[in-house]
Short mmCIF file of C-alpha atoms and ligand atoms in Angstrom, two decimals:
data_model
loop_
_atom_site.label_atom_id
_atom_site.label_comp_id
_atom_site.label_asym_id
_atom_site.label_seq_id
_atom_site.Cartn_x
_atom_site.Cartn_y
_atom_site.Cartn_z
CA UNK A 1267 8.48 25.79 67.57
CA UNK A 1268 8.39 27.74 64.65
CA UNK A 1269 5.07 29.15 63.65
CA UNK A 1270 3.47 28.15 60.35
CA UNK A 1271 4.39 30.09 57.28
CA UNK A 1272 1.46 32.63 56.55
CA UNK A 1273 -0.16 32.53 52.73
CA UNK A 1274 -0.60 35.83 51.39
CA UNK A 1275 -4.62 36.14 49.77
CA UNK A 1276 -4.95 36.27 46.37
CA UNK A 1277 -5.94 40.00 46.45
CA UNK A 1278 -2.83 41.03 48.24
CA UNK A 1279 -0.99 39.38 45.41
CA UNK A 1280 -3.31 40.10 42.43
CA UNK A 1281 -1.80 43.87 43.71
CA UNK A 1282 1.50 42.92 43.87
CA UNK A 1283 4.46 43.55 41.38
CA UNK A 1284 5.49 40.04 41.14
CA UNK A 1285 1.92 39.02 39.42
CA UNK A 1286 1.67 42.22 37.18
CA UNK A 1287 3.76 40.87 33.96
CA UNK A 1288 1.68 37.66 34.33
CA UNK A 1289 -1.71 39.49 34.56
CA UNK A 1290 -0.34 41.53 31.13
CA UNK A 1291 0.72 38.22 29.43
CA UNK A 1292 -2.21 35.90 29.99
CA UNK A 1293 -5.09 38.28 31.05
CA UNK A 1294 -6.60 39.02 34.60
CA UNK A 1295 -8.97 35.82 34.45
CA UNK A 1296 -6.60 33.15 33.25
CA UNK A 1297 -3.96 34.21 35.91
CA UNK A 1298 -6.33 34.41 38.39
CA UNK A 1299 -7.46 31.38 37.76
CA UNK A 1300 -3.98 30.25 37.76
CA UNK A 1301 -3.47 31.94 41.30
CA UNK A 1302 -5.69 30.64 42.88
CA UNK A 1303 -5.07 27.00 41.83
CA UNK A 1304 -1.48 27.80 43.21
CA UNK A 1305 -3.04 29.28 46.59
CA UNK A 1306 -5.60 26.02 46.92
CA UNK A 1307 -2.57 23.68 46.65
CA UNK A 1308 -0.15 25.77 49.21
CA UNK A 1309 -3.04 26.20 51.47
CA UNK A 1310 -3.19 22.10 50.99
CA UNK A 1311 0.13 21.48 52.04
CA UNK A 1312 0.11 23.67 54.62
CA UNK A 1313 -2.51 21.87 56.63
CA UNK A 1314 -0.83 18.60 56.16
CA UNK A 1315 2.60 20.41 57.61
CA UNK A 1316 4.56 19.39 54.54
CA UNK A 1317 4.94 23.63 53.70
CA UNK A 1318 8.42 25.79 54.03
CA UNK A 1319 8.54 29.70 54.10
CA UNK A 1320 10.42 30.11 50.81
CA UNK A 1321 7.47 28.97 48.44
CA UNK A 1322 5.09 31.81 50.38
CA UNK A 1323 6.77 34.88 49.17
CA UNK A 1324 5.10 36.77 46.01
CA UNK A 1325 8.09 35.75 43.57
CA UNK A 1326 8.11 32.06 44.73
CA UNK A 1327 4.26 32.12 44.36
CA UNK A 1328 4.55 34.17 40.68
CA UNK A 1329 6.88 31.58 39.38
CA UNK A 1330 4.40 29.08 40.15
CA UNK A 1331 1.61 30.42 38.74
CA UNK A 1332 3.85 31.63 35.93
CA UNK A 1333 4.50 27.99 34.98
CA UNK A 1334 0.95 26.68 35.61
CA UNK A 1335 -0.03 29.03 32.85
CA UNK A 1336 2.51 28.36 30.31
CA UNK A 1337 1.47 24.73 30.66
CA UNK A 1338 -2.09 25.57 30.36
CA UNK A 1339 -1.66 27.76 27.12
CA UNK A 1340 1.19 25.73 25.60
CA UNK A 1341 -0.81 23.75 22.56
CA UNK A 1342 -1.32 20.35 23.08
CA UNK A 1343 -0.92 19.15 19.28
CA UNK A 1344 2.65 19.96 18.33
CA UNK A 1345 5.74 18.92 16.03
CA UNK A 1346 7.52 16.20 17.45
CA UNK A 1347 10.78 14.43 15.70
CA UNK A 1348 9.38 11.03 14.00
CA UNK A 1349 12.83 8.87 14.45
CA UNK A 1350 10.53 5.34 14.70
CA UNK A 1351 11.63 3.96 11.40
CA UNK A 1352 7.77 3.80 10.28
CA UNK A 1353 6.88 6.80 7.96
CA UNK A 1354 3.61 6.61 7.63
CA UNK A 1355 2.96 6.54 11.33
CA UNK A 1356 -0.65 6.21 12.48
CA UNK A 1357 -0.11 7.69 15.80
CA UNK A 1358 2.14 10.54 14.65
CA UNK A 1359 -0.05 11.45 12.38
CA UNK A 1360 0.43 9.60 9.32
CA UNK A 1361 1.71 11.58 5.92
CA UNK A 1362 3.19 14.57 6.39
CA UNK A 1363 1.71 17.23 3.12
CA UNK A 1364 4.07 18.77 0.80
CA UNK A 1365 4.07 23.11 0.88
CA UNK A 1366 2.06 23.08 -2.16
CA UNK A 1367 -0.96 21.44 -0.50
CA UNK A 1368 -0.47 23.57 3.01
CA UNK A 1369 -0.67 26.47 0.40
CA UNK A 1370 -4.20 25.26 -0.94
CA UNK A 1371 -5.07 24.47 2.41
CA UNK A 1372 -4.31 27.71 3.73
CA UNK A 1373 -6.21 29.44 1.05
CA UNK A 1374 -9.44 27.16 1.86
CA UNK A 1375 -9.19 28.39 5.27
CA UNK A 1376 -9.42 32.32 4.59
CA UNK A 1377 -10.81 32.55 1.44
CA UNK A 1378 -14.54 31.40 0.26
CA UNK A 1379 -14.40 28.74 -2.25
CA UNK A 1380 -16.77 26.84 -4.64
CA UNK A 1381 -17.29 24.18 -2.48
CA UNK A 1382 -20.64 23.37 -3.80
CA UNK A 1383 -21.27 25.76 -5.78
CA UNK A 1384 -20.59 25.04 -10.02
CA UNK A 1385 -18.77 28.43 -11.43
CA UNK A 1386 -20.48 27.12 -14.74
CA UNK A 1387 -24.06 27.94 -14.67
CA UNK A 1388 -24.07 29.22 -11.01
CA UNK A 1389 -25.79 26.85 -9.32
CA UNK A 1390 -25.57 24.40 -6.77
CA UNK A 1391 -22.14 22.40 -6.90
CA UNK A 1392 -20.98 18.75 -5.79
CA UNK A 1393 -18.12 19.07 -3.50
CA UNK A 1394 -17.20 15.69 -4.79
CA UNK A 1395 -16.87 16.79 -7.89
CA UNK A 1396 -13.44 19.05 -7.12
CA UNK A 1397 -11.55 15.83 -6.88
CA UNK A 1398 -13.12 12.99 -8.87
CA UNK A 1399 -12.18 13.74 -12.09
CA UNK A 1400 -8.72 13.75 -11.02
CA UNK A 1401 -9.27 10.59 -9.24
CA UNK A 1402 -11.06 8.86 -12.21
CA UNK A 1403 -8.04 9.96 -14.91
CA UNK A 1404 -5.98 8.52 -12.03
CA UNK A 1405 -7.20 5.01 -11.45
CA UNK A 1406 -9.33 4.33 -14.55
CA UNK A 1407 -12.49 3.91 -12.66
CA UNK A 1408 -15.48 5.69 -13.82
CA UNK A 1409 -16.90 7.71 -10.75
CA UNK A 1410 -15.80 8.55 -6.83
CA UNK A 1411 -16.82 9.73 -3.91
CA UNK A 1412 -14.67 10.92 -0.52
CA UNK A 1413 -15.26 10.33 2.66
CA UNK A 1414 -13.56 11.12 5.96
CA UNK A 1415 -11.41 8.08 6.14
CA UNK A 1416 -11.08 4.28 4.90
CA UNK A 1417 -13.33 3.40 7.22
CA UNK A 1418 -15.94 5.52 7.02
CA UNK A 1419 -15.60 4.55 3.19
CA UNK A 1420 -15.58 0.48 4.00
CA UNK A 1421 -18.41 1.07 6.01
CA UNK A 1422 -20.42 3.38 3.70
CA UNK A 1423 -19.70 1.38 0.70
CA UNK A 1424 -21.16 -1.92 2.43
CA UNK A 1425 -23.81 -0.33 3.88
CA UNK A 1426 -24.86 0.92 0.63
CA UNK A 1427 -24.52 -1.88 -1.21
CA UNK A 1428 -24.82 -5.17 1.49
CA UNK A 1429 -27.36 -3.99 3.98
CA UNK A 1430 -29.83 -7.02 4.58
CA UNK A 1431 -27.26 -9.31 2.54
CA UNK A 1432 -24.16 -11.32 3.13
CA UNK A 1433 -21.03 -10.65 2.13
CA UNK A 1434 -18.23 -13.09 1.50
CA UNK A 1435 -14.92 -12.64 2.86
CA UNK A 1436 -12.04 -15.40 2.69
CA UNK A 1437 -11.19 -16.25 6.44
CA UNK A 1438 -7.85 -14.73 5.55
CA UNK A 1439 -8.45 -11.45 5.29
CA UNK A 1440 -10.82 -11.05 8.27
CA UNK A 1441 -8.34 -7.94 8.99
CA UNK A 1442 -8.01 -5.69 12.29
CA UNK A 1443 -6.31 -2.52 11.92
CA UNK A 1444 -5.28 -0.81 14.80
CA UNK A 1445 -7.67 1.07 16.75
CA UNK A 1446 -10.50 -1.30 16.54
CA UNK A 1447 -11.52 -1.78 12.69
CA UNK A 1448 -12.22 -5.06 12.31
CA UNK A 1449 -13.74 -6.51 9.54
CA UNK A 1450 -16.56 -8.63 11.26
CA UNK A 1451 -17.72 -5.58 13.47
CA UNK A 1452 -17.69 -3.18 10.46
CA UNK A 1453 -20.13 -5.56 8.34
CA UNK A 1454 -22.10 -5.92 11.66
CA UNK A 1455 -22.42 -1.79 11.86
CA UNK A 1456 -23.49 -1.70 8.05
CA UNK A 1457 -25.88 -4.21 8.61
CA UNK A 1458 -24.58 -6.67 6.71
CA UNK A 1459 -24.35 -10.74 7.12
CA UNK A 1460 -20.37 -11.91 6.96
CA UNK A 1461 -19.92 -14.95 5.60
CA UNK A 1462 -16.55 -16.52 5.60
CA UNK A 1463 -15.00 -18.54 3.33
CA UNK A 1464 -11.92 -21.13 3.01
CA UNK A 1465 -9.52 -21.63 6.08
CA UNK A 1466 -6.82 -18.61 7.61
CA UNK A 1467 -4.36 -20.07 5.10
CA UNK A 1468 -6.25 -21.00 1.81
CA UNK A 1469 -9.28 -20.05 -0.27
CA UNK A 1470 -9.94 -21.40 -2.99
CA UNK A 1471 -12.30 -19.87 -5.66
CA UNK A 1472 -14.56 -23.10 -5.24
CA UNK A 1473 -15.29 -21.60 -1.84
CA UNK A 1474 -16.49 -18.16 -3.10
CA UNK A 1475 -18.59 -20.16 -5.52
CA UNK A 1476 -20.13 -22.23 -2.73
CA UNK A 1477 -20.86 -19.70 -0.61
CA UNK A 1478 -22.88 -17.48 -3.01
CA UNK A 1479 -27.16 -17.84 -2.66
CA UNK A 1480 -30.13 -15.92 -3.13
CA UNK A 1481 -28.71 -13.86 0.01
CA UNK A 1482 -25.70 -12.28 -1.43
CA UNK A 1483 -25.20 -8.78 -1.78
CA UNK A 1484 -21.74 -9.04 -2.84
CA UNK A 1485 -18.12 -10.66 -2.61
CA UNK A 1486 -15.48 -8.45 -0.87
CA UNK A 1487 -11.77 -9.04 -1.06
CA UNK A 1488 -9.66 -7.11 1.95
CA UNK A 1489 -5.72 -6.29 1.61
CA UNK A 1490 -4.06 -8.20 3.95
CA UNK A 1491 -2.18 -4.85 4.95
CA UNK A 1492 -0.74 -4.90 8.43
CA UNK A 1493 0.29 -8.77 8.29
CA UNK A 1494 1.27 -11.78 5.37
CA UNK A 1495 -0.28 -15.07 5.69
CA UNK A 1496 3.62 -16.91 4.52
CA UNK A 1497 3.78 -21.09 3.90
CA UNK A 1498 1.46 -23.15 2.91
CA UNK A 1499 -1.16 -20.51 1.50
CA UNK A 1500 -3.48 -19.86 -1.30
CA UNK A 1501 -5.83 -16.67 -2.51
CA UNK A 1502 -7.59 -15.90 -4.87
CA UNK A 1503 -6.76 -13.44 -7.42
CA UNK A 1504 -9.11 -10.10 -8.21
CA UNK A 1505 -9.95 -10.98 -10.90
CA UNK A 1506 -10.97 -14.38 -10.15
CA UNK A 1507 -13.11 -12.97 -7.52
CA UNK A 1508 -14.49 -10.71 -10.02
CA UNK A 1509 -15.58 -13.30 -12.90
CA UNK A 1510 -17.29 -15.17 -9.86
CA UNK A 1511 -19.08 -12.60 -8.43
CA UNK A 1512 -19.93 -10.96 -12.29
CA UNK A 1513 -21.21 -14.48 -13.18
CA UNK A 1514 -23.23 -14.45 -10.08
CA UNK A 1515 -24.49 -10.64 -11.58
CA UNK A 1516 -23.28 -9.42 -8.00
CA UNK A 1517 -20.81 -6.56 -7.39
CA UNK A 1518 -16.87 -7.22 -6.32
CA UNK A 1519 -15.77 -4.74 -3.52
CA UNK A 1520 -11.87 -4.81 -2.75
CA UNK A 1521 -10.85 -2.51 0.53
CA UNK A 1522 -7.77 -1.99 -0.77
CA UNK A 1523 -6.58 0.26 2.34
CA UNK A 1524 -3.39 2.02 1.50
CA UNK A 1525 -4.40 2.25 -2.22
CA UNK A 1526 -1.42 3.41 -4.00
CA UNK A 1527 -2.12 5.65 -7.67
CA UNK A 1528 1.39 4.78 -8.68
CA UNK A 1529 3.57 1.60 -9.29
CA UNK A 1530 5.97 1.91 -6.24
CA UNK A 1531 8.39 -0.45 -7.87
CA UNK A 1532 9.28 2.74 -10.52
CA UNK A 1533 10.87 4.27 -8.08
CA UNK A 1534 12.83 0.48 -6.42
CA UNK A 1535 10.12 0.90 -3.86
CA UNK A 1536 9.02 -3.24 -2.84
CA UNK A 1537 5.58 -3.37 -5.83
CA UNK A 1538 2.19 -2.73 -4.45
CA UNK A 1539 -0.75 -3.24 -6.23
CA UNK A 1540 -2.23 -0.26 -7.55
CA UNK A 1541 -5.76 1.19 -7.33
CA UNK A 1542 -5.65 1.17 -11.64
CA UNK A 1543 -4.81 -2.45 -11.44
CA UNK A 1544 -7.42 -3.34 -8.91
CA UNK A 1545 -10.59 -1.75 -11.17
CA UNK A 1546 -8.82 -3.30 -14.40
CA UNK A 1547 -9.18 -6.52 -12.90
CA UNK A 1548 -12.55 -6.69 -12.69
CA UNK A 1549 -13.56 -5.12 -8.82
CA UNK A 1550 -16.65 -2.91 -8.94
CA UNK A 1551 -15.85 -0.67 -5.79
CA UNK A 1552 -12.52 0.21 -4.10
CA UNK A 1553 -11.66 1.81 -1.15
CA UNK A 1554 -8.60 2.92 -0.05
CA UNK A 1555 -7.16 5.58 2.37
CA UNK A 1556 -5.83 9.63 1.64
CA UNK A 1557 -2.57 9.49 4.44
CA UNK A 1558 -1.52 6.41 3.36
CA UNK A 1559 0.66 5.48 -0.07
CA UNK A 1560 -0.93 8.52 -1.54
CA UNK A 1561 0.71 10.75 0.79
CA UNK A 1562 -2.49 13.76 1.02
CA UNK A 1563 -5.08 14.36 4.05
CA UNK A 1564 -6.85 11.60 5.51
CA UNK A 1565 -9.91 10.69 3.92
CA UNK A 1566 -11.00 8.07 2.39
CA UNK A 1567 -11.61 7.38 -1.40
CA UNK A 1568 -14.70 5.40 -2.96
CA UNK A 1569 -13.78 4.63 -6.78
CA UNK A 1570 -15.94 2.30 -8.63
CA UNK A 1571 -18.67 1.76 -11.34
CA UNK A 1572 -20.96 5.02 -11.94
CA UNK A 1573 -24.13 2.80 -10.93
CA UNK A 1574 -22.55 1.56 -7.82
CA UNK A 1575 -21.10 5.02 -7.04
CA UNK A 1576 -24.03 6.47 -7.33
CA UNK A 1577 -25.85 4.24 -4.52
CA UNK A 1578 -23.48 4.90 -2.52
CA UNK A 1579 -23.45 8.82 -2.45
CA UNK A 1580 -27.43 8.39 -2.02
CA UNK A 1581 -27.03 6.75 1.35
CA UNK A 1582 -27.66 8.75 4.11
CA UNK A 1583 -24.52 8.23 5.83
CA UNK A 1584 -22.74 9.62 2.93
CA UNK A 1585 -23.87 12.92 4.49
CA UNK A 1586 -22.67 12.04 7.57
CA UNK A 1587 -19.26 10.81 6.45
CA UNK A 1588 -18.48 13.62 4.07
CA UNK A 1589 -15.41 15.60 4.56
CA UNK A 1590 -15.02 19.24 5.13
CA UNK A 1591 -13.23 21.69 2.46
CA UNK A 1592 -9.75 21.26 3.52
CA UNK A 1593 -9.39 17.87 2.94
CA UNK A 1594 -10.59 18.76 0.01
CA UNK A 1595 -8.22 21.61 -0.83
CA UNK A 1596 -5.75 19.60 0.26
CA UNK A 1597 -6.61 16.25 -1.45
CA UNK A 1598 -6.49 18.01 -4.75
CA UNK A 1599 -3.32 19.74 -4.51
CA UNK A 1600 -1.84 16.85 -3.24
CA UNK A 1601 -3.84 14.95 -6.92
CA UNK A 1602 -2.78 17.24 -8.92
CA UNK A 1603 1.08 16.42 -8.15
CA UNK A 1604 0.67 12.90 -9.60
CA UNK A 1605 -0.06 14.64 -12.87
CA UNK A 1606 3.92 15.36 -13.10
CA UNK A 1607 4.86 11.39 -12.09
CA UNK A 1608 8.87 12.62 -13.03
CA UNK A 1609 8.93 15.37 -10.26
CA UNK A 1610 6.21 13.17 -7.79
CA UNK A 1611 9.63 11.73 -5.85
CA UNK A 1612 10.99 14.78 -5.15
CA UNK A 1613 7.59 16.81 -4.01
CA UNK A 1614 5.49 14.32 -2.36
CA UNK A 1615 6.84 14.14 0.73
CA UNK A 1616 6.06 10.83 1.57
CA UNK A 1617 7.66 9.51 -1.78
CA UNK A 1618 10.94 11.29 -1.07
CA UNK A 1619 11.03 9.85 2.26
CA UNK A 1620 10.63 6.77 1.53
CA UNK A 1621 13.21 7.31 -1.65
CA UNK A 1622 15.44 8.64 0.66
CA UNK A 1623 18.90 6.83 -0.27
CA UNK A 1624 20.36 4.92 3.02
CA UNK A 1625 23.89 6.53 2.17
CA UNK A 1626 21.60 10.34 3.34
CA UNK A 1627 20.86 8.77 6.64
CA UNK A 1628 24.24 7.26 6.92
CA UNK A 1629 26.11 10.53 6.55
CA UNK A 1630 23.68 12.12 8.78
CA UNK A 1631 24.62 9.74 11.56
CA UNK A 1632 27.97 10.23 11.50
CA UNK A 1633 27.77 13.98 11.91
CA UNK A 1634 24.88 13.47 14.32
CA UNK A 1635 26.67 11.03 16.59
CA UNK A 1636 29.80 13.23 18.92
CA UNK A 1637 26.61 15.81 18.96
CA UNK A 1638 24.46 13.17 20.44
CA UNK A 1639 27.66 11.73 22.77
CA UNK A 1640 28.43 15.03 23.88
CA UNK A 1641 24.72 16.16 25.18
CA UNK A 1642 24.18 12.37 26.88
CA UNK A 1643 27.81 11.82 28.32
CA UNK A 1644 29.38 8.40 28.82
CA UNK A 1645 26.50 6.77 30.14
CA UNK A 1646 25.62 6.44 26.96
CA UNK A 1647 27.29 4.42 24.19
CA UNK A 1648 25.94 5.97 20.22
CA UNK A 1649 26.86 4.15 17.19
CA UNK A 1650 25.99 4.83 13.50
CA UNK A 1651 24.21 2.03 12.15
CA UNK A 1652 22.11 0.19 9.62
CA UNK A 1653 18.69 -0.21 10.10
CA UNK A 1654 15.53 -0.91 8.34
CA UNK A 1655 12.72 1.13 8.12
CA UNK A 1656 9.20 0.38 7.47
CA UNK A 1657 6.47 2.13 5.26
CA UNK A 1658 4.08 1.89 7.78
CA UNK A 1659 0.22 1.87 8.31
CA UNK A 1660 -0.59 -1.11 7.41
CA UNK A 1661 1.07 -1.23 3.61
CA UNK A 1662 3.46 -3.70 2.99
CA UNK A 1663 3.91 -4.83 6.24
CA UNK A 1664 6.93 -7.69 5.71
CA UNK A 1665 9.18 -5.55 3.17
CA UNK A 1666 11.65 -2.70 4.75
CA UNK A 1667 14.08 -0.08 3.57
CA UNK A 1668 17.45 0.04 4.17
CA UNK A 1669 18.51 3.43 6.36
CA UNK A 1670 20.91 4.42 8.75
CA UNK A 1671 20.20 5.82 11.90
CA UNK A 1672 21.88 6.02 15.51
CA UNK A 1673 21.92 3.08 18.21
CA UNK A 1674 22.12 4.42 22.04
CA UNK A 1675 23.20 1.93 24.18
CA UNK A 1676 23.16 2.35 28.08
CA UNK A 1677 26.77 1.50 29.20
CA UNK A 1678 26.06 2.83 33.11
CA UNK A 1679 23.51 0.56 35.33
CA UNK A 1680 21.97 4.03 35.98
CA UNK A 1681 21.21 4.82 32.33
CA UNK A 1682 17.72 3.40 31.20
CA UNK A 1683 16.29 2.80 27.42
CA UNK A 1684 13.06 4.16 29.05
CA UNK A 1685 13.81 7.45 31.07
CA UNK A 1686 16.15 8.54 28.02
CA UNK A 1687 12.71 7.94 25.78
CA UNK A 1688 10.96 10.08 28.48
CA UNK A 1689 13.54 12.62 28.48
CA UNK A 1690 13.45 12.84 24.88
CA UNK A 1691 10.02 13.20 24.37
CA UNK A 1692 10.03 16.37 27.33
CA UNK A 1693 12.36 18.31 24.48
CA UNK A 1694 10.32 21.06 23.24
CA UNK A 1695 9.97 19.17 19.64
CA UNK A 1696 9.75 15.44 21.35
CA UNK A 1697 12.02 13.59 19.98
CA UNK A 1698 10.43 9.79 19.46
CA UNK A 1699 12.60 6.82 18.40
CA UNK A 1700 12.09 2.54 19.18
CA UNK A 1701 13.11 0.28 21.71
CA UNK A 1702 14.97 -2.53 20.90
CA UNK A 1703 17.31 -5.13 21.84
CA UNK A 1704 17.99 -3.33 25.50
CA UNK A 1705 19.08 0.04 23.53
CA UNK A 1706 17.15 3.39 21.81
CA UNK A 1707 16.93 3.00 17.84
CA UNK A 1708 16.94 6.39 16.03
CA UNK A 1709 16.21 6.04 12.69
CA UNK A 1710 16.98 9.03 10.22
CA UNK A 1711 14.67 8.05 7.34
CA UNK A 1712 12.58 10.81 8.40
CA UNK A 1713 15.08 13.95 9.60
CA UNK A 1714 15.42 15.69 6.23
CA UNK A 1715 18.34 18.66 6.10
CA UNK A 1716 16.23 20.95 6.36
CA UNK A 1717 14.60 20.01 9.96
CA UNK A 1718 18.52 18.83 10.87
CA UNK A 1719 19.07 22.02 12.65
CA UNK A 1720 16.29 21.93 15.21
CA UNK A 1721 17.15 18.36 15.93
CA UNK A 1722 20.63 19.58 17.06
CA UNK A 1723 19.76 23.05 18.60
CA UNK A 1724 17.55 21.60 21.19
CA UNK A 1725 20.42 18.57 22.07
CA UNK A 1726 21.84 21.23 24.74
CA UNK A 1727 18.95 20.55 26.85
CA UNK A 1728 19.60 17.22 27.49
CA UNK A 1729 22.60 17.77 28.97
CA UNK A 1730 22.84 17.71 32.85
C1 PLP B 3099 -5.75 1.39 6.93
C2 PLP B 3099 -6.82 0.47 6.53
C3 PLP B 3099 -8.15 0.73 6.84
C4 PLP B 3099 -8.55 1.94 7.62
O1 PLP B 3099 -8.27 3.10 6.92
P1 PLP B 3099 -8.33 4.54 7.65
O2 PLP B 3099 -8.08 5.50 6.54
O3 PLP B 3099 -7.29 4.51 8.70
O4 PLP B 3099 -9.69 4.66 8.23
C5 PLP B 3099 -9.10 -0.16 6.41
N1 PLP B 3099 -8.78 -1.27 5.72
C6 PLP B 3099 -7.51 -1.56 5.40
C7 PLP B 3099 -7.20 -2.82 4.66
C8 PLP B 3099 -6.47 -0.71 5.80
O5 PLP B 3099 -5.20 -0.97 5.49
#
């Protein structure tokens, strides 16, 4: 029999010289803390007979607690390597902000600022009114308002306007974006009556007409953003929807979503209808997001008739909804960009990225493949190779972009598309690619030069 290894008490250890550099690092209450989390889980396995000597001594028990605190102070939001092929990814956090808008955000955050408060005659200032003239020169419309995402600005917009009325939607656009906004439950929130028109495939503008009465509030047309009705199918146009509901004297709301301020086919982008094209063809009110196409903070922008806009910013839940000053700071800055449209490719980020000639990615591959061989061994076969990448959230769901990226395919029955992925996303900056066809897709859209060399630096730790 050997007896039971003994578990030193917290005090003896709190005194000992294996604790001090942790009590200097983290402070006496976090590493206690840590301690005696360490202690409680020993003492655990102890009585269940599961514990050896070695992980009793004062340096086996300071390593412990020294790695229960770096995992309780390391931060939980952090950079990770967006290799998905979709740019404007919702879950990685959607468009990444050139330096001139971090500047401008950074400034917002130590400075005070005339948030509301009009340098003119010193009074009280509309925190709106930072942004909307911008926003107006930008998209022709004659007012705005922001609010803290497309949502919140679908939602505001039809409460505003639609509470106690219908609204007609075509049955084709009865959208859900991911993460549970969905048309029908939004009207439901803003207290609004949905009434749908024509079939999933085709609407016709006879069904708009039929469906108006002394109910509604107003028609609403929705960008069909994350997925394309293809085949047999028939819309309506804008501005078809707009002489209806005009001759009807009733407003024409278009969520618009992504909402781009520029014509994407300037730059060979696939064309999206712009947020200037959308008021010129007749829609009152238009909504569309900050992090998408326009490549700023989220929010979400309100653009519309002056009468319609100003409804809207009386509503109570405009209060609510409002957003904060550095979405602000950071919405104009990244506004103020599209005032140079020949240098908006090379310093919006998004733009560049998605401008980003496949020939880049291509010779990035090659040089990034032996790097990638070397650090996963033979169990792994890695291949340069076309891909396509994808704008992402929601816009222009069916059109890609040519790139080049890497292919890892597993060539031992050990080696597994999943536990790489895991691996990969335990590297300091996660690495995060796709899964397809039984191998790891790495796309290199979005792994510009200058973020190459901590992609490679960390590749060591994957060895072994
Ligand atoms: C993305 C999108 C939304 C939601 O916008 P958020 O800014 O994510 O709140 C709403 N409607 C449409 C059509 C969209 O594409």
């Amino acid at each position: 029999m050997t007896t039971p290894p003994r578990i030193p008490s917290a005090d003896a250890l709190l005194r000992d010289a294996a604790l001090a550099p942790l009590l200097a690092d983290y402070g006496r209450s976090s590493a206690t803390a840590a301690l005696r989390q360490v202690l409680d889980a020993l003492r655990a396995q102890l009585r269940a007979g599961t514990l050896q000597a070695a992980p009793t001594a004062p340096a086996a028990i300071a390593t412990q607690v020294q790695q229960a605190l770096a995992r309780s102070h390391a931060p939980r939001l952090k950079p990770v390597f967006n290799l998905t092929g979709t740019v404007l990814h919702t879950n990685l956090g959607r468009a990444l902000l050139p330096p001139e808008v971090v500047a401008s955000v950074a400034q917002a955050l130590t400075c005070p600022m005339n948030l509301e408060y009009d340098l003119e005659d010193g009074g009280r200032g509309d925190r709106d009114d930072l942004v909307t003239g911008l926003i107006c020169q930008l998209t022709g419309a004659e007012a705005a308002t922001i609010v803290n995402n497309n949502a919140a600005a679908v939602l505001l917009a039809l409460g505003a306007l639609a509470a106690g009325g219908e609204v007609v939607v075509s049955r084709g656009e009865l959208v859900e974006i991911g993460g549970a906004f969905r048309i029908p439950d939004i009207m439901a929130q803003a207290g609004c009556r949905l009434v749908e028109v024509g079939t999933t495939n085709r609407t016709h503008a006879y069904d708009y007409e039929r469906a108006i009465g002394e109910h509604t509030a107003l028609l609403m047309k929705v960008h069909t953003s994350n997925y394309a009705i293809q085949g047999f199918t028939r819309s309506v146009q804008d501005a078809d929807v707009a002489a209806l509901a005009h001759a009807a004297r009733l407003p024409m709301v278009v969520d618009l979503g992504s909402g781009t301020l520029v014509d994407m086919a300037d730059w060979g982008l696939p064309p999206e209808v712009t947020v200037a094209q959308t008021i010129a063809s007749g829609a009152d009110v238009v909504t569309f997001s900050g992090d998408k196409l326009l490549g700023g903070p989220q929010a979400g922008i309100i653009v519309g008739r002056k009468d319609l806009i100003a409804r809207i910013k009386r509503h109570p839940l405009k209060r609510a909804l409002r957003v904060g000053k550095l979405t602000l700071a950071a919405l104009e800055a990244t506004l103020r960009l599209y005032q140079h449209p020949e240098t908006l490719a090379q310093r919006l980020t998004t733009l560049r990225l998605f401008t980003r000639p496949a020939s880049a990615m291509q010779a990035q591959a090659e040089a990034l493949a032996p790097l990638l061989q070397t650090a996963l061994g033979a169990d792994w076969h890695i291949a340069p190779s076309p891909m396509a990448s994808q704008i992402g959230s929601g816009a222009l769901p069916v059109d890609s972009l040519d790139s080049f990226g890497l292919v890892l395919r597993p060539q031992a029955k050990t080696a597994s598309v999943a536990q790489l992925q895991e691996r990969l996303r335990r590297l300091p900056r996660p690495i995060i690619g796709r899964a397809q066809d039984g191998a790891l897709w790495l796309d290199l859209r979005c792994l510009e030069a200058a973020e190459q060399p901590a992609f490679t630096e960390q590749l060591a730790l994957l060895k072994a």
